[in-house]
Every structure is written in C-alpha cells, then in structure tokens.
Short mmCIF file of C-alpha atoms and ligand atoms in Angstrom, two decimals:
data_model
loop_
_atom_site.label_atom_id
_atom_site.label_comp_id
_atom_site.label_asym_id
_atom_site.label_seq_id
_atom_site.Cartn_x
_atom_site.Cartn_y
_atom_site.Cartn_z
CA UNK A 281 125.89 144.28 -57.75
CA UNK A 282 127.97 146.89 -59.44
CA UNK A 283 130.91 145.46 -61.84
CA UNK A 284 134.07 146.49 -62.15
CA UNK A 285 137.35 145.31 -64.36
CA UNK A 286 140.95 146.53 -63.72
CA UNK A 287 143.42 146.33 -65.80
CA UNK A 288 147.10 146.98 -64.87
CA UNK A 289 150.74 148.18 -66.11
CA UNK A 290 154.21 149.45 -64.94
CA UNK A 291 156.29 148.44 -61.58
CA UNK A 292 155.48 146.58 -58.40
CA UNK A 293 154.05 149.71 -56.49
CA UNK A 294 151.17 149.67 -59.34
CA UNK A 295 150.31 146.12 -59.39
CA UNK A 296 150.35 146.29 -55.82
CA UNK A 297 148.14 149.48 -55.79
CA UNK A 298 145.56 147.68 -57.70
CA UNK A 299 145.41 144.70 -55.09
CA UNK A 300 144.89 147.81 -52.90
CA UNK A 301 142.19 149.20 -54.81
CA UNK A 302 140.66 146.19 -55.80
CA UNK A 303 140.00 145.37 -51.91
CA UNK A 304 138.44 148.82 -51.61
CA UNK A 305 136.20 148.36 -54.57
CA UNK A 306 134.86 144.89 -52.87
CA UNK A 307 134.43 146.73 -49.78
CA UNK A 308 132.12 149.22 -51.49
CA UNK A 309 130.26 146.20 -53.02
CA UNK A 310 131.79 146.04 -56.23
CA UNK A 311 132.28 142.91 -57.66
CA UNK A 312 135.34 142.08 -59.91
CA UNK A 313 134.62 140.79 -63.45
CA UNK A 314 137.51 139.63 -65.87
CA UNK A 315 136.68 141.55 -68.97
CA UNK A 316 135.70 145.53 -69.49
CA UNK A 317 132.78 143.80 -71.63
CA UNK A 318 131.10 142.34 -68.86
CA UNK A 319 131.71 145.21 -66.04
CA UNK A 320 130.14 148.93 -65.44
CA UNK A 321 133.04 150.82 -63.95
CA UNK A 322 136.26 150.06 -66.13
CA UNK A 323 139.55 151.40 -64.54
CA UNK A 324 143.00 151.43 -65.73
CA UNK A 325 145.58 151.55 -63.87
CA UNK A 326 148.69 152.91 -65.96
CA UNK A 327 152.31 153.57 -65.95
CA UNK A 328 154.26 156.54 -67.63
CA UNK A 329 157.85 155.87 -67.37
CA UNK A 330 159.04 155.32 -70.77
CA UNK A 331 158.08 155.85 -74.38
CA UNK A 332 155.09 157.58 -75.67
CA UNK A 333 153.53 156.13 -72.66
CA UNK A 334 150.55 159.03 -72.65
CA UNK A 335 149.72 157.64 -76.27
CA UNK A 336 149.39 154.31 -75.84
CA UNK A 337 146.82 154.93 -72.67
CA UNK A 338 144.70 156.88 -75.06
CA UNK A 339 144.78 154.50 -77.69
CA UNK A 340 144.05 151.94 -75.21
CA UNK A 341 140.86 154.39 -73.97
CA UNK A 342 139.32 155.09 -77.22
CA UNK A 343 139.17 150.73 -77.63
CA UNK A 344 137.55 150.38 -74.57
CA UNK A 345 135.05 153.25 -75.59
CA UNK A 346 134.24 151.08 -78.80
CA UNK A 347 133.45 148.14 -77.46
CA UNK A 348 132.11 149.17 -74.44
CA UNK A 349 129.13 152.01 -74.59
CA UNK A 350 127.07 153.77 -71.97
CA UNK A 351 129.77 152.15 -69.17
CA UNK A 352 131.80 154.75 -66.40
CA UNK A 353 135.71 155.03 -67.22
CA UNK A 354 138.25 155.47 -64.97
CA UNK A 355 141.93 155.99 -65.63
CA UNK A 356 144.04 155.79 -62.60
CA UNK A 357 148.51 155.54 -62.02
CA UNK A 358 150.88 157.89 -63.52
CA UNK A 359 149.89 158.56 -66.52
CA UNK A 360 146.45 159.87 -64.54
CA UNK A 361 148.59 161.79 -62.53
CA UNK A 362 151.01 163.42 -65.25
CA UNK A 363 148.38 164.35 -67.69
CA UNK A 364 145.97 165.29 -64.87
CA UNK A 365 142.19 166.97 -66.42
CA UNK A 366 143.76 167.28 -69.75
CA UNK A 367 142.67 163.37 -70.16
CA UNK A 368 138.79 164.25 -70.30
CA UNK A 369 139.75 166.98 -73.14
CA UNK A 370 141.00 163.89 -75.23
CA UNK A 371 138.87 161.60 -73.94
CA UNK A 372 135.51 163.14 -72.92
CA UNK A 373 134.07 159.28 -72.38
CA UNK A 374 136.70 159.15 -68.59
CA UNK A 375 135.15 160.56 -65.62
CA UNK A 376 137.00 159.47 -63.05
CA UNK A 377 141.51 160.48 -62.98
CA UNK A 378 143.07 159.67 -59.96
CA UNK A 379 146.39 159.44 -58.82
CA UNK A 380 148.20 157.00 -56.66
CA UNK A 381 148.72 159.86 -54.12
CA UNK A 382 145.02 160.46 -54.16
CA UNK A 383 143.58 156.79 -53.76
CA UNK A 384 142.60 156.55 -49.66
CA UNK A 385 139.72 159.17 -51.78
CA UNK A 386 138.51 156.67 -53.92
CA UNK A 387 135.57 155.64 -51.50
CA UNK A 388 134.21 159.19 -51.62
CA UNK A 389 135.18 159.39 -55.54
CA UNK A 390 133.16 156.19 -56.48
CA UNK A 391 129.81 157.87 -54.14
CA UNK A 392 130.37 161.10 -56.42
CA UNK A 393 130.50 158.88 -59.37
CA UNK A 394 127.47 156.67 -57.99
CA UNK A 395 125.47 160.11 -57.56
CA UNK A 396 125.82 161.17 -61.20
CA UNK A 397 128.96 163.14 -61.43
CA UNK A 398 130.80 162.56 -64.54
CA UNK A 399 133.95 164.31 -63.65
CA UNK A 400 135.61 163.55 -60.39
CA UNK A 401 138.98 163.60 -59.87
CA UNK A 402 141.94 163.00 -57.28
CA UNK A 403 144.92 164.70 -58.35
CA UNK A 404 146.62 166.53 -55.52
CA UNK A 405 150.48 165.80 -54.85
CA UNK A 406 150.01 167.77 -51.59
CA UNK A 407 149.58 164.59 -48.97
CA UNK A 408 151.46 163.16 -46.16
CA UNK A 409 149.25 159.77 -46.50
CA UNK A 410 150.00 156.35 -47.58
CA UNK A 411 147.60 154.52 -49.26
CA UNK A 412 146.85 151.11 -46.47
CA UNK A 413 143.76 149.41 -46.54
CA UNK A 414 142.78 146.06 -45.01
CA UNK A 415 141.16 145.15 -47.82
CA UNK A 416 144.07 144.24 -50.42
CA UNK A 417 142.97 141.73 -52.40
CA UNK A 418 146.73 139.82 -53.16
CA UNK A 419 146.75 137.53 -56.06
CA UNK A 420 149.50 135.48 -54.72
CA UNK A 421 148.23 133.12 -52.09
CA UNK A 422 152.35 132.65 -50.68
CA UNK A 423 153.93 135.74 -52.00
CA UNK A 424 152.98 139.44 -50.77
CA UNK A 425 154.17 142.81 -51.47
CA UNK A 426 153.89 145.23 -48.78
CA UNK A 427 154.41 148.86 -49.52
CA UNK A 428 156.47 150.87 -46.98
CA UNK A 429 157.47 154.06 -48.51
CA UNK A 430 155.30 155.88 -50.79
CA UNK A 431 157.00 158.78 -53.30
CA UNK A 432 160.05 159.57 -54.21
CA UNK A 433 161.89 162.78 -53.89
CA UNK A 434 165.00 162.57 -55.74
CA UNK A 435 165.16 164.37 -59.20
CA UNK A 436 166.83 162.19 -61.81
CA UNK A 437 166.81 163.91 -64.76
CA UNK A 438 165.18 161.68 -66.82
CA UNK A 439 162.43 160.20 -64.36
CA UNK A 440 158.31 161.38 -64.12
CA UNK A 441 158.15 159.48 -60.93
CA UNK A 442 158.56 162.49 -58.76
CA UNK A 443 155.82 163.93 -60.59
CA UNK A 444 153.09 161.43 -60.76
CA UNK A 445 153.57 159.91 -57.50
CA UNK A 446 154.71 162.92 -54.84
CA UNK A 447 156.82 163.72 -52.13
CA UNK A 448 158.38 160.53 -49.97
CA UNK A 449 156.25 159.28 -47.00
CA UNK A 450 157.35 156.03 -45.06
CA UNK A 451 154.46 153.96 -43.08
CA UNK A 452 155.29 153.40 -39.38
CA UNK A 453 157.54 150.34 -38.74
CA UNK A 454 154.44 149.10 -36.70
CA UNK A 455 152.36 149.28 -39.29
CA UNK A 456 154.32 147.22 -41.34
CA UNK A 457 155.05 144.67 -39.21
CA UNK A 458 151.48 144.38 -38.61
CA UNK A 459 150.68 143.72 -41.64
CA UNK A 460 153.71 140.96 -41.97
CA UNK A 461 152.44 138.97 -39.12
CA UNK A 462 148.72 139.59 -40.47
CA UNK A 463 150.20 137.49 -43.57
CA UNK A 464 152.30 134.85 -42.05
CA UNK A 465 149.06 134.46 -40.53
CA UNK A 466 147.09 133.81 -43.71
CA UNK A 467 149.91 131.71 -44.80
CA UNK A 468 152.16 133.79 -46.41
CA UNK A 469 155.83 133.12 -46.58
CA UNK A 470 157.57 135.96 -48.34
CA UNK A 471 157.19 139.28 -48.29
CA UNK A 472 158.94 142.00 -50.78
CA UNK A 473 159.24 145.37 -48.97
CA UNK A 474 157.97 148.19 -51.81
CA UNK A 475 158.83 151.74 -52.67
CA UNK A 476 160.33 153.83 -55.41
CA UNK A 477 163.66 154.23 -53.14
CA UNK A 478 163.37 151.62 -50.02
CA UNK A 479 166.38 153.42 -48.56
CA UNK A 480 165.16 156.48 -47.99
CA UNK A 481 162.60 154.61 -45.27
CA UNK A 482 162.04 157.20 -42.21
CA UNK A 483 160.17 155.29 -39.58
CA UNK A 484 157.35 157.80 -38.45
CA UNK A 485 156.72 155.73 -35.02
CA UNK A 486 158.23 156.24 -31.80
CA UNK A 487 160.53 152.81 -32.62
CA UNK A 488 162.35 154.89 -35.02
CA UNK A 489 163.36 151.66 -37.27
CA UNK A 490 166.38 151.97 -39.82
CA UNK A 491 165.27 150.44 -43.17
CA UNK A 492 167.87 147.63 -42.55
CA UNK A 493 166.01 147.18 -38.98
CA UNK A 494 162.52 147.07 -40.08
CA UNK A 495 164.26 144.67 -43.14
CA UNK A 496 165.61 142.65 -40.29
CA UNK A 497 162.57 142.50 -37.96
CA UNK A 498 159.72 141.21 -41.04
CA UNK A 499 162.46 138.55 -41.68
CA UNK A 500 161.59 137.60 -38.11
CA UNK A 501 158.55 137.69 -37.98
CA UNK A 502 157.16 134.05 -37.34
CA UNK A 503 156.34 132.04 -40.44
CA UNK A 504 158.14 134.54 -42.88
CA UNK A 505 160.82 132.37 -44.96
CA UNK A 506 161.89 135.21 -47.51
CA UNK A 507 162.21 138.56 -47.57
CA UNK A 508 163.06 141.21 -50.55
CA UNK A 509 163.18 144.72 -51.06
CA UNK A 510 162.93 147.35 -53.73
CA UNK A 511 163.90 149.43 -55.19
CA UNK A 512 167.52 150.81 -53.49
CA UNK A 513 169.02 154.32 -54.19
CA UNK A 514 172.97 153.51 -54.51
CA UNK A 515 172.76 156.60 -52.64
CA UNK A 516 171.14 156.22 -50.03
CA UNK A 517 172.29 152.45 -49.80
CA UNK A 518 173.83 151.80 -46.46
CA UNK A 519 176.21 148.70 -45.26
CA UNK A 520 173.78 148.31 -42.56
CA UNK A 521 171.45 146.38 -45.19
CA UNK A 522 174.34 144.19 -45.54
CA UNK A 523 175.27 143.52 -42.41
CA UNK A 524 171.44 142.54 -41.65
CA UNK A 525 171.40 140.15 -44.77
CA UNK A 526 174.81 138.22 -42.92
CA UNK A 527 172.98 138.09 -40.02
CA UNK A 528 169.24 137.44 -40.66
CA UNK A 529 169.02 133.97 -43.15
CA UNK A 530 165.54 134.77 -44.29
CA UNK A 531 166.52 138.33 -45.93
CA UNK A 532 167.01 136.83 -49.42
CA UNK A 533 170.79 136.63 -51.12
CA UNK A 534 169.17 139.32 -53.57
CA UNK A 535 170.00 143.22 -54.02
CA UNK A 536 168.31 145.37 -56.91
CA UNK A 537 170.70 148.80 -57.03
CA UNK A 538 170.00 150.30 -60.26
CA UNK A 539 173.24 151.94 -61.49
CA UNK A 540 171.86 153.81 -64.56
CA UNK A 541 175.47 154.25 -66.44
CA UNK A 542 179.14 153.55 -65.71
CA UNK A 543 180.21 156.97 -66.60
CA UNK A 544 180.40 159.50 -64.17
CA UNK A 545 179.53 162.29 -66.63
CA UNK A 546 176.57 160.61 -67.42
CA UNK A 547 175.80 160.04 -63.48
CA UNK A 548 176.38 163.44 -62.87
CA UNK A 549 173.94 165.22 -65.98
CA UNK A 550 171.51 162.40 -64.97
CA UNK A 551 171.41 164.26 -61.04
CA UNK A 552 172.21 160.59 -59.77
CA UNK A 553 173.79 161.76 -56.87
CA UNK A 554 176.51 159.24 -56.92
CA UNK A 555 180.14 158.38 -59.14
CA UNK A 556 180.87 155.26 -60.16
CA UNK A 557 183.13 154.91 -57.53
CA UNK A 558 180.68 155.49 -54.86
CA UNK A 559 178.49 152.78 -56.40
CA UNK A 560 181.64 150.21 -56.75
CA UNK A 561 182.24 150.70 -53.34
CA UNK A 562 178.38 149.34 -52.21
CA UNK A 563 179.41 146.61 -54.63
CA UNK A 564 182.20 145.87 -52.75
CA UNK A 565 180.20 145.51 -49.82
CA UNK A 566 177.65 142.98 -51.21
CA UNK A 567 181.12 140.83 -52.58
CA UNK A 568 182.57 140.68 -49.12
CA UNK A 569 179.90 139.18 -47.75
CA UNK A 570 179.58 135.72 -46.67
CA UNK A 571 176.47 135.38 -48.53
CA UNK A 572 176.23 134.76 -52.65
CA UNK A 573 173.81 138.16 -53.28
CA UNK A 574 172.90 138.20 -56.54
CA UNK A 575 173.13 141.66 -57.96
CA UNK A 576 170.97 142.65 -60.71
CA UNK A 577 170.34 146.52 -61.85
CA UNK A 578 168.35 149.01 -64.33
CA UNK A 579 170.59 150.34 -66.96
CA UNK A 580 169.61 153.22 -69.52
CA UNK A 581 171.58 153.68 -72.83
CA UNK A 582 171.49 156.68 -74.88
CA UNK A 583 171.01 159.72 -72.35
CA UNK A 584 171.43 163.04 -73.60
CA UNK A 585 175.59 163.40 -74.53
CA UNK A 586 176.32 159.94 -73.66
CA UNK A 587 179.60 159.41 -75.89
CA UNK A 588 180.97 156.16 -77.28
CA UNK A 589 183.55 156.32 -74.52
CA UNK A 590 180.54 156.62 -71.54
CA UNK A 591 178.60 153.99 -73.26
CA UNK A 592 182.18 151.64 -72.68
CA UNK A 593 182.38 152.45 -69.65
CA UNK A 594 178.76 151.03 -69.28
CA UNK A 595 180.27 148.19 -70.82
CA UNK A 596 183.09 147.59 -68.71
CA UNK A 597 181.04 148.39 -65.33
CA UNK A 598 179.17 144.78 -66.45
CA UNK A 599 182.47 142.94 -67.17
CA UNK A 600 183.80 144.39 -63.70
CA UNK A 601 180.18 143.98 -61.41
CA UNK A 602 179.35 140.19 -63.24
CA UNK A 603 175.63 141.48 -62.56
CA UNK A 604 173.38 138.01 -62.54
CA UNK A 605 170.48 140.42 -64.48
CA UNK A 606 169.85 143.58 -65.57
CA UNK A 607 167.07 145.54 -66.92
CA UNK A 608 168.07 148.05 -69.98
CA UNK A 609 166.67 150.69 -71.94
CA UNK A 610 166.81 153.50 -74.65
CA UNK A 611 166.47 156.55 -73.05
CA UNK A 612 163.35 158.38 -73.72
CA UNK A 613 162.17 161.89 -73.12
CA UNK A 614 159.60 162.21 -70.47
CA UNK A 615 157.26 165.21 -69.69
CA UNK A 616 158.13 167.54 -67.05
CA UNK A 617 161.55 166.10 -66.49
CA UNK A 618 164.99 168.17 -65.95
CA UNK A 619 166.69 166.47 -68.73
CA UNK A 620 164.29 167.59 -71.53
CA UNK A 621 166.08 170.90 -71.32
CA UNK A 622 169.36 169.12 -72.12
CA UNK A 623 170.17 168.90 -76.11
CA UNK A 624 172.70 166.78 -77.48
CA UNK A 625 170.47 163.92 -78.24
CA UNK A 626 171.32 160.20 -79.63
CA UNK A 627 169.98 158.93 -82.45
CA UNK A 628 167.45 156.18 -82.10
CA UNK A 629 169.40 154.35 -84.27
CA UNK A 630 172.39 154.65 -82.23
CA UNK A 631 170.57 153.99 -79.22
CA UNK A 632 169.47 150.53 -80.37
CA UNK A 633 172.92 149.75 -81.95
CA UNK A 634 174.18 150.61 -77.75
CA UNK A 635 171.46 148.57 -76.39
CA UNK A 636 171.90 145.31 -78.43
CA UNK A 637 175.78 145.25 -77.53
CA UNK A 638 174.85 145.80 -74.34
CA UNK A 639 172.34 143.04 -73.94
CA UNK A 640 174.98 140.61 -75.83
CA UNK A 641 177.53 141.56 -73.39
CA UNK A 642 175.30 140.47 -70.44
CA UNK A 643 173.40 137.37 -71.77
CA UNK A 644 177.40 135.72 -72.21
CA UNK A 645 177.65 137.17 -68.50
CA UNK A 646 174.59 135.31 -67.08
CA UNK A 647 175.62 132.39 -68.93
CA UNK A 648 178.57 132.05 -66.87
CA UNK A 649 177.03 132.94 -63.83
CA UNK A 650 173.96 130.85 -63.85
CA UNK A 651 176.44 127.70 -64.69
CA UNK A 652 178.41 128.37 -61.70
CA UNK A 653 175.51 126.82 -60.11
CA UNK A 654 175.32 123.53 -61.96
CA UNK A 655 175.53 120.66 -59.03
CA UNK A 656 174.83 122.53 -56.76
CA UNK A 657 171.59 122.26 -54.88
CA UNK A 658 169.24 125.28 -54.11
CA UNK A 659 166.37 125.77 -51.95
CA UNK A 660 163.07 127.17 -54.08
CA UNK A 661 159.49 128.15 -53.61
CA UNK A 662 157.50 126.58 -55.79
CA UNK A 663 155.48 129.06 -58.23
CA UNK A 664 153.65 126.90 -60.25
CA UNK A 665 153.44 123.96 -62.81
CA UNK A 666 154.31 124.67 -66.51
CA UNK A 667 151.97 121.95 -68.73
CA UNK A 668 153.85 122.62 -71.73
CA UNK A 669 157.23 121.29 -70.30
CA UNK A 670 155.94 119.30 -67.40
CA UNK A 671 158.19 121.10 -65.33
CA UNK A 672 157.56 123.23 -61.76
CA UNK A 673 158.43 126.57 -61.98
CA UNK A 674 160.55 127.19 -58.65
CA UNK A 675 162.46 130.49 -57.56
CA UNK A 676 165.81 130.15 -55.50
CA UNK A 677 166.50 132.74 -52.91
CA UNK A 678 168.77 134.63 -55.61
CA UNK A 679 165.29 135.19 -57.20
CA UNK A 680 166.55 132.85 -60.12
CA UNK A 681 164.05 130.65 -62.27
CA UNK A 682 165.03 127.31 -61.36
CA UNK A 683 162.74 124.72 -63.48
CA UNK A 684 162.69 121.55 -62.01
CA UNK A 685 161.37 117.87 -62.07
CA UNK A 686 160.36 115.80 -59.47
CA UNK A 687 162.36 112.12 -59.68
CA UNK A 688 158.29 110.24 -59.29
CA UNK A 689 155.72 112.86 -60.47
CA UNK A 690 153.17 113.86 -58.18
CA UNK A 691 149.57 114.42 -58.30
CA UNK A 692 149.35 117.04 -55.21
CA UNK A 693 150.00 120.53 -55.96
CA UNK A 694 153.93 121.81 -55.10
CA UNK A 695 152.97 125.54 -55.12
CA UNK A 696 153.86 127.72 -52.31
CA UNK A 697 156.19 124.63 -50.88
CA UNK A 698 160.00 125.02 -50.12
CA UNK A 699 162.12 122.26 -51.60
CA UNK A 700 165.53 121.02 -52.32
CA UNK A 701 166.61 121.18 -55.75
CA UNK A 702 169.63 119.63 -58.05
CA UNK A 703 170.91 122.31 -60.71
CA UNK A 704 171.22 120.31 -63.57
CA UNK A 705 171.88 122.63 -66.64
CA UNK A 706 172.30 126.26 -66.66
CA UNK A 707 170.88 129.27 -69.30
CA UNK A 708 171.16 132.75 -69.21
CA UNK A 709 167.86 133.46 -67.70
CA UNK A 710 167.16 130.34 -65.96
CA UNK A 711 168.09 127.14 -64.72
CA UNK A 712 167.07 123.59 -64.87
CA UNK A 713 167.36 120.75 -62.56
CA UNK A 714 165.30 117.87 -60.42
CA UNK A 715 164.29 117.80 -56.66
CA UNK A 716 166.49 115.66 -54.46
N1 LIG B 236 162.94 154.13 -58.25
C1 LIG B 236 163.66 153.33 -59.14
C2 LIG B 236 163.35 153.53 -60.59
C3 LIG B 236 162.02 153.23 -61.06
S1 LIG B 236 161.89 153.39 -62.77
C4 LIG B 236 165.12 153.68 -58.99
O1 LIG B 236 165.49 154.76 -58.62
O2 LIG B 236 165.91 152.83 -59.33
C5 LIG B 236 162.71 151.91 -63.31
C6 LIG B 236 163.80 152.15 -64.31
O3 LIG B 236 163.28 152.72 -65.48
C7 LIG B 236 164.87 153.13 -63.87
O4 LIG B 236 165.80 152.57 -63.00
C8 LIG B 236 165.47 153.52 -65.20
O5 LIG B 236 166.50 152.63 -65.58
C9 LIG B 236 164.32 153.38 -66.17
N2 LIG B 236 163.85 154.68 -66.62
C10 LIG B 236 163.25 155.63 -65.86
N3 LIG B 236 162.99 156.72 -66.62
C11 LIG B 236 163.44 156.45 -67.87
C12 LIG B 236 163.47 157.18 -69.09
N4 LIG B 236 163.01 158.43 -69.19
N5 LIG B 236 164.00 156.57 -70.19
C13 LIG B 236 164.48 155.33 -70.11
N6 LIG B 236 164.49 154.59 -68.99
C14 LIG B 236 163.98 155.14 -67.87
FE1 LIG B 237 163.02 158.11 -60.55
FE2 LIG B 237 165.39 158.63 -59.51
FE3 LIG B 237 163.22 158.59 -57.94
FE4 LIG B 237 164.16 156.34 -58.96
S1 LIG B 237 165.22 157.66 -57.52
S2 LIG B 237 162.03 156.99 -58.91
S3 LIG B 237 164.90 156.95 -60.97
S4 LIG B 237 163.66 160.06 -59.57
FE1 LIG B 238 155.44 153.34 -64.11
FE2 LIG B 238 154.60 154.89 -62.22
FE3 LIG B 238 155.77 152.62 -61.63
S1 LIG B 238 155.57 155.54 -64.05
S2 LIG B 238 157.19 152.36 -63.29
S3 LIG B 238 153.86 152.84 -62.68
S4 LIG B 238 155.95 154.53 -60.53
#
C-alpha cells in the first residue's frame, strides 16, 4: 500500500480540509503514516495569512527534501494557491500544487501522479464546487466541523483569502443537514458550522435556508447538543442569528465577530465595510439577549496610517465590548492585497509596543470576566484528561477551558460526556473547578 503523511497549518477550514483529503487519500488506497520518513507521497497543507508565510513553507520543503529522498511532494492550502507554479521554480523536488478550490481533482491528480507525471497541478479559482466527500476522516470522535460556505468574496485590504481560496459558494442546506444527522449518527454531539464569512450563507436548494435557519435546524437535529459557527462578517451579521440563539438552547452562548480596529478610519482604509458604530450596534444585540454570549474577536494593530489616537480607540472598543477573548496581531503585508499600495507604514517596533498594551489591556479584562463565573456551575464536554495536573480538560458552552476534578476519581474515560461542573477559581484564559 501506498503511504502518505499530512501535515497541517492555518484556520479551521484547513484542518478540516485535510480530514477531507485524508478520507479521499484512504479511498484511493493510501494509507496514512505519522512521519514524512516513513511515507511516499508527503503533502502539506499550508496557510498564508500572515508573516513571511511563503518563506517558512519553503524552508519547511527544502527539510523534508533532506531527509526524505526519491519520495513525491505535494504542497497543498494557500500558500499553494498564492504562489501557484512558481513553487516548482524554487522547489523543483514538489510535483503536485493544489489549491483548496481545486481539491474534488485530487483523485484524478494522484492517477497523473501514480502514472509518472511529475508536475500536476490544481490551481483554478474559476469553480462553483465545494469540496464534500464522504470520506472525511474527523479526528474528533464527539466534535465535527462541517463546512458550509466555501470562499470569500469580500476585499479587506489586508487579507490573501480572496485570493487563495475563490469566489463564495454555500452547500445546499440539505446537504448539510445530511451530513449533521450522518454524525449524530456516529455519535457526534457538536457540530461547528465553517466558512471564511458564515453570514454570507446562500442556500442553493429549493428550501432556501437563512444562515440563522440552517444554524437553527443542525441544532435540532436529533442527538446534536452544541452548535458553533465561524467565522461572522459584522457586516453581514444579522439579528436573526440572535434571535435563533434565544430560541434554540443547543446553538452555543458563543459569537466570533472579528472587529479588526475601533477606529473608523482604520475600518474604512481596511474596505471593512462597516463603522464602529455599525459593529456596536450587533454588540448591542448579543447584550440584550437573555443568553450570556461570550464575545470574542480578531484584532490587527499597526495597519497602514493607524495613529496613536486609532490605536486608543482600539483600546477603548475593549474597555467598552468586555470581549471574553480576542485574537491580535501586527499587521503584515500580504501579496496581492489592496493595502500593499497604501504607504504610511508602522514601525515594527511600534507595532509590538501597540500589541503588548493591547494584550495587557485584555488579559486584566478576561480576568474579570472569567471570575464572574466563580460558584457558579457550568455544563462542559469533556475533551480529555491532562496527566500532568490530573485534571479533565472540559469546555463550557461559552467555549471556555474549564479544568476540573472529579470529587472520587474515576477509572472510565470522561471524554465526549456532558457534565455539571463547580467553578472554583478563575484565570484569564481558563477556569478551574470540580464536578458536582
Ligand atoms: N474570514 C475571517 C478572517 C480570517 S483570517 C474574517 O473575516 O474574520 C483571521 C484573522 O487574521 C483576521 O480576522 C485578521 O485579524 C487576521 N489577518 C488577516 N490578514 C492579516 C494580515 N495581513 N496581517 C495581520 N493580520 C491579518
Ligand atoms: Fe479576509 Fe475579509 Fe474575507 Fe475575512 S472577510 S476572509 S478578513 S477578505
Ligand atoms: Fe490561512 Fe488560508 Fe485559513 S491563509 S487562515 S489557511 S484561509
């Protein structure tokens, strides 16, 4: 049997493309190994969002190369996408590039690579398909991503995603919820809904689902506990979602609406689409409901003319949201994107300086929002056991870490259970307690 090893980076929609392509590789009677030394085909499935993301994957290739002679390379993701045929000019050992867009063509791609081709490649943007197979192989036994938009076509200045993953194309509603009861079959009790802007879901079928429907109708489906979803456009962000989450206990008290700045001249060079106000408002929304969301967003410092004044306004957007997490980063300058046209640039320096006060800003923020729930009790899915503290790793329905103990310990495995838990003590990124 033929071997193959994968090996994965960037968001959700990647790992959950290489479940997808792992189950098509089995199907073609390839057999999965756990290092590149021991396979024939090596893939690598890579992301190209920030930083001198292109570098790193060739540095990455040319260590595979020495280690691992005479074997078939394959790099596959974004940064396949973005850099396209110019990756067997600096690395002549690849044969196989292939973007996401391009993957229901790896079966005939692997038979050209079988028959002794060694350049194939799947690069066009130019598709209407979404990549569904029956064979993804999840590595989460209780916990399954599903993927129902593909794409994204807004044009943040700043972003490559447009570029190395294509226009926007939803999956049908049925399709989806196909798939949802296929899992809750298998055992499955959450599902988190995928794509690079959920919002902008356009049921294809005759049902002509909202996103907050088809949201609404997987949290129904029989055996599903929890349900997530990401990532949302504040844009495109309707109170329908909402409304669905007051009304539907198994869509989880968790919304991910990535914000970017605070500062509406920022939001407006960055092509957000949005003000401040606009995004305060779907705030709002999520604060007048009678459930406790948690909010957490994606923040980048440092944008091209960001002044001292839009970076406080970052600031105060924090003090006046309370977010329970966010993501941050330095802004960096990403082929093909509008914004490299835009000069006025930050210092590196200066962009770290803006990201540490940031981060110190929010850890005191989590701190007093994760202690808020100290005595209360919260229900979790167990993840798994952590030998080094003897604790279970569970996740509330605010997708917090909640770290508990049991009062007798037990010798049967917890994982993938729902249980009751006591919040003892509080951090800023997680929270401790014991099962009542
Ligand atoms: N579709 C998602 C974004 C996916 S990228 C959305 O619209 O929210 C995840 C995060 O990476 C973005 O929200 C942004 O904060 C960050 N990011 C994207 N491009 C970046 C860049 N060039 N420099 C720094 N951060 C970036
Ligand atoms: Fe990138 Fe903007 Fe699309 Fe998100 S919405 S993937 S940040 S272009
Ligand atoms: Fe990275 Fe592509 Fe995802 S650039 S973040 S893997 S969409």
């Amino acid at each position: 049997m033929k071997k193959f090893y994968i090996e994965t980076f960037g968001c959700q929609m990647n790992a959950h493309d290489s479940e997808k392509v792992i189950g098509t590789l089995i199907d073609k009677g390839y057999g999965q190994v756990e290092s590149p030394e021991e396979a024939d085909l090596v893939l690598y499935n890579t992301c190209s969002i920030r930083d001198k993301a292109e570098q790193k994957v060739f540095n990455r290739l040319q260590e595979f190369k020495r280690k691992n002679k005479g074997k078939t390379f394959g790099v596959l993701g974004c940064v396949a996408q973005q850099e396209g045929e110019r990756i067997f000019e600096k690395a002549p050992h690849v044969s196989l590039v292939c973007g996401s867009a391009s993957y229901n063509h790896l079966p005939q791609l692997l038979v050209q690579l079988e028959t002794g081709n060694r350049r194939v490649t799947g690069l066009s943007l130019d598709t209407e398909d979404t990549f569904e197979t029956p064979m993804t192989r999840r590595d989460n036994p209780h916990r399954a991503y599903i993927t129902i938009i593909e794409g994204c076509d807004k044009a943040c200045a700043y972003c490559v995603v447009p570029y190395t993953r294509g226009p926007e194309r939803s999956r049908t509603s049925e399709s989806v919820l196909r798939e949802t009861r296929e899992l809750a079959e298998l055992g499955y009790s959450e599902i988190q809904l995928l794509g690079q802007n959920v919002n902008s879901y356009r049921d294809p079928s005759p049902a002509a689902l909202t996103f907050a429907q088809l949201l609404d109708a997987v949290g129904r489906v029989d055996g599903i506990r929890r349900v997530r979803f990401t990532t949302s456009h504040p844009r495109d962000f309707g109170k329908d979602i909402i409304d669905a989450m007051d009304a539907n206990p198994n869509l989880c008290n968790q919304v991910h609406l990535p914000v970017q700045s605070g500062s509406n001249n920022v939001l407006a060079a960055m092509q957000r689409l949005y003000t401040r106000e606009d995004y305060m408002r779907r705030i709002e929304w999520m604060k007048n409901s009678h459930r406790n969301i948690a909010i957490s967003t994606d923040i980048i410092v440092g944008f091209p003319g960001e002044s001292e004044r839009d970076f406080e306004q970052t600031l105060a957007l924090l003090d006046e949201v309370e977010y329970d997490s966010i993501f941050s980063f330095k802004y960096s300058q990403r082929p093909n994107t509008p914004a490299l046209k835009l000069d006025d640039h930050i210092p590196d320096g200066e962009k770290g300086r803006r990201l540490t006060i940031l981060q110190e800003k929010q850890r005191t923020i989590q701190l007093r929002r994760n202690a808020d729930y100290i005595g209360h009790v919260e229900e979790v899915m167990v993840e798994g056991f952590n030998k080094a503290t003897g604790q279970w790793i569970g996740r509330t329905t605010q997708h917090k870490t909640l770290n508990f103990t049991t009062p007798q310990p037990t010798e049967e495995s917890l994982t993938g259970r729902y249980l009751s838990v006591r919040v003892l003590r509080a951090g800023p990124n997680s929270l401790v307690g014991e099962a009542v």
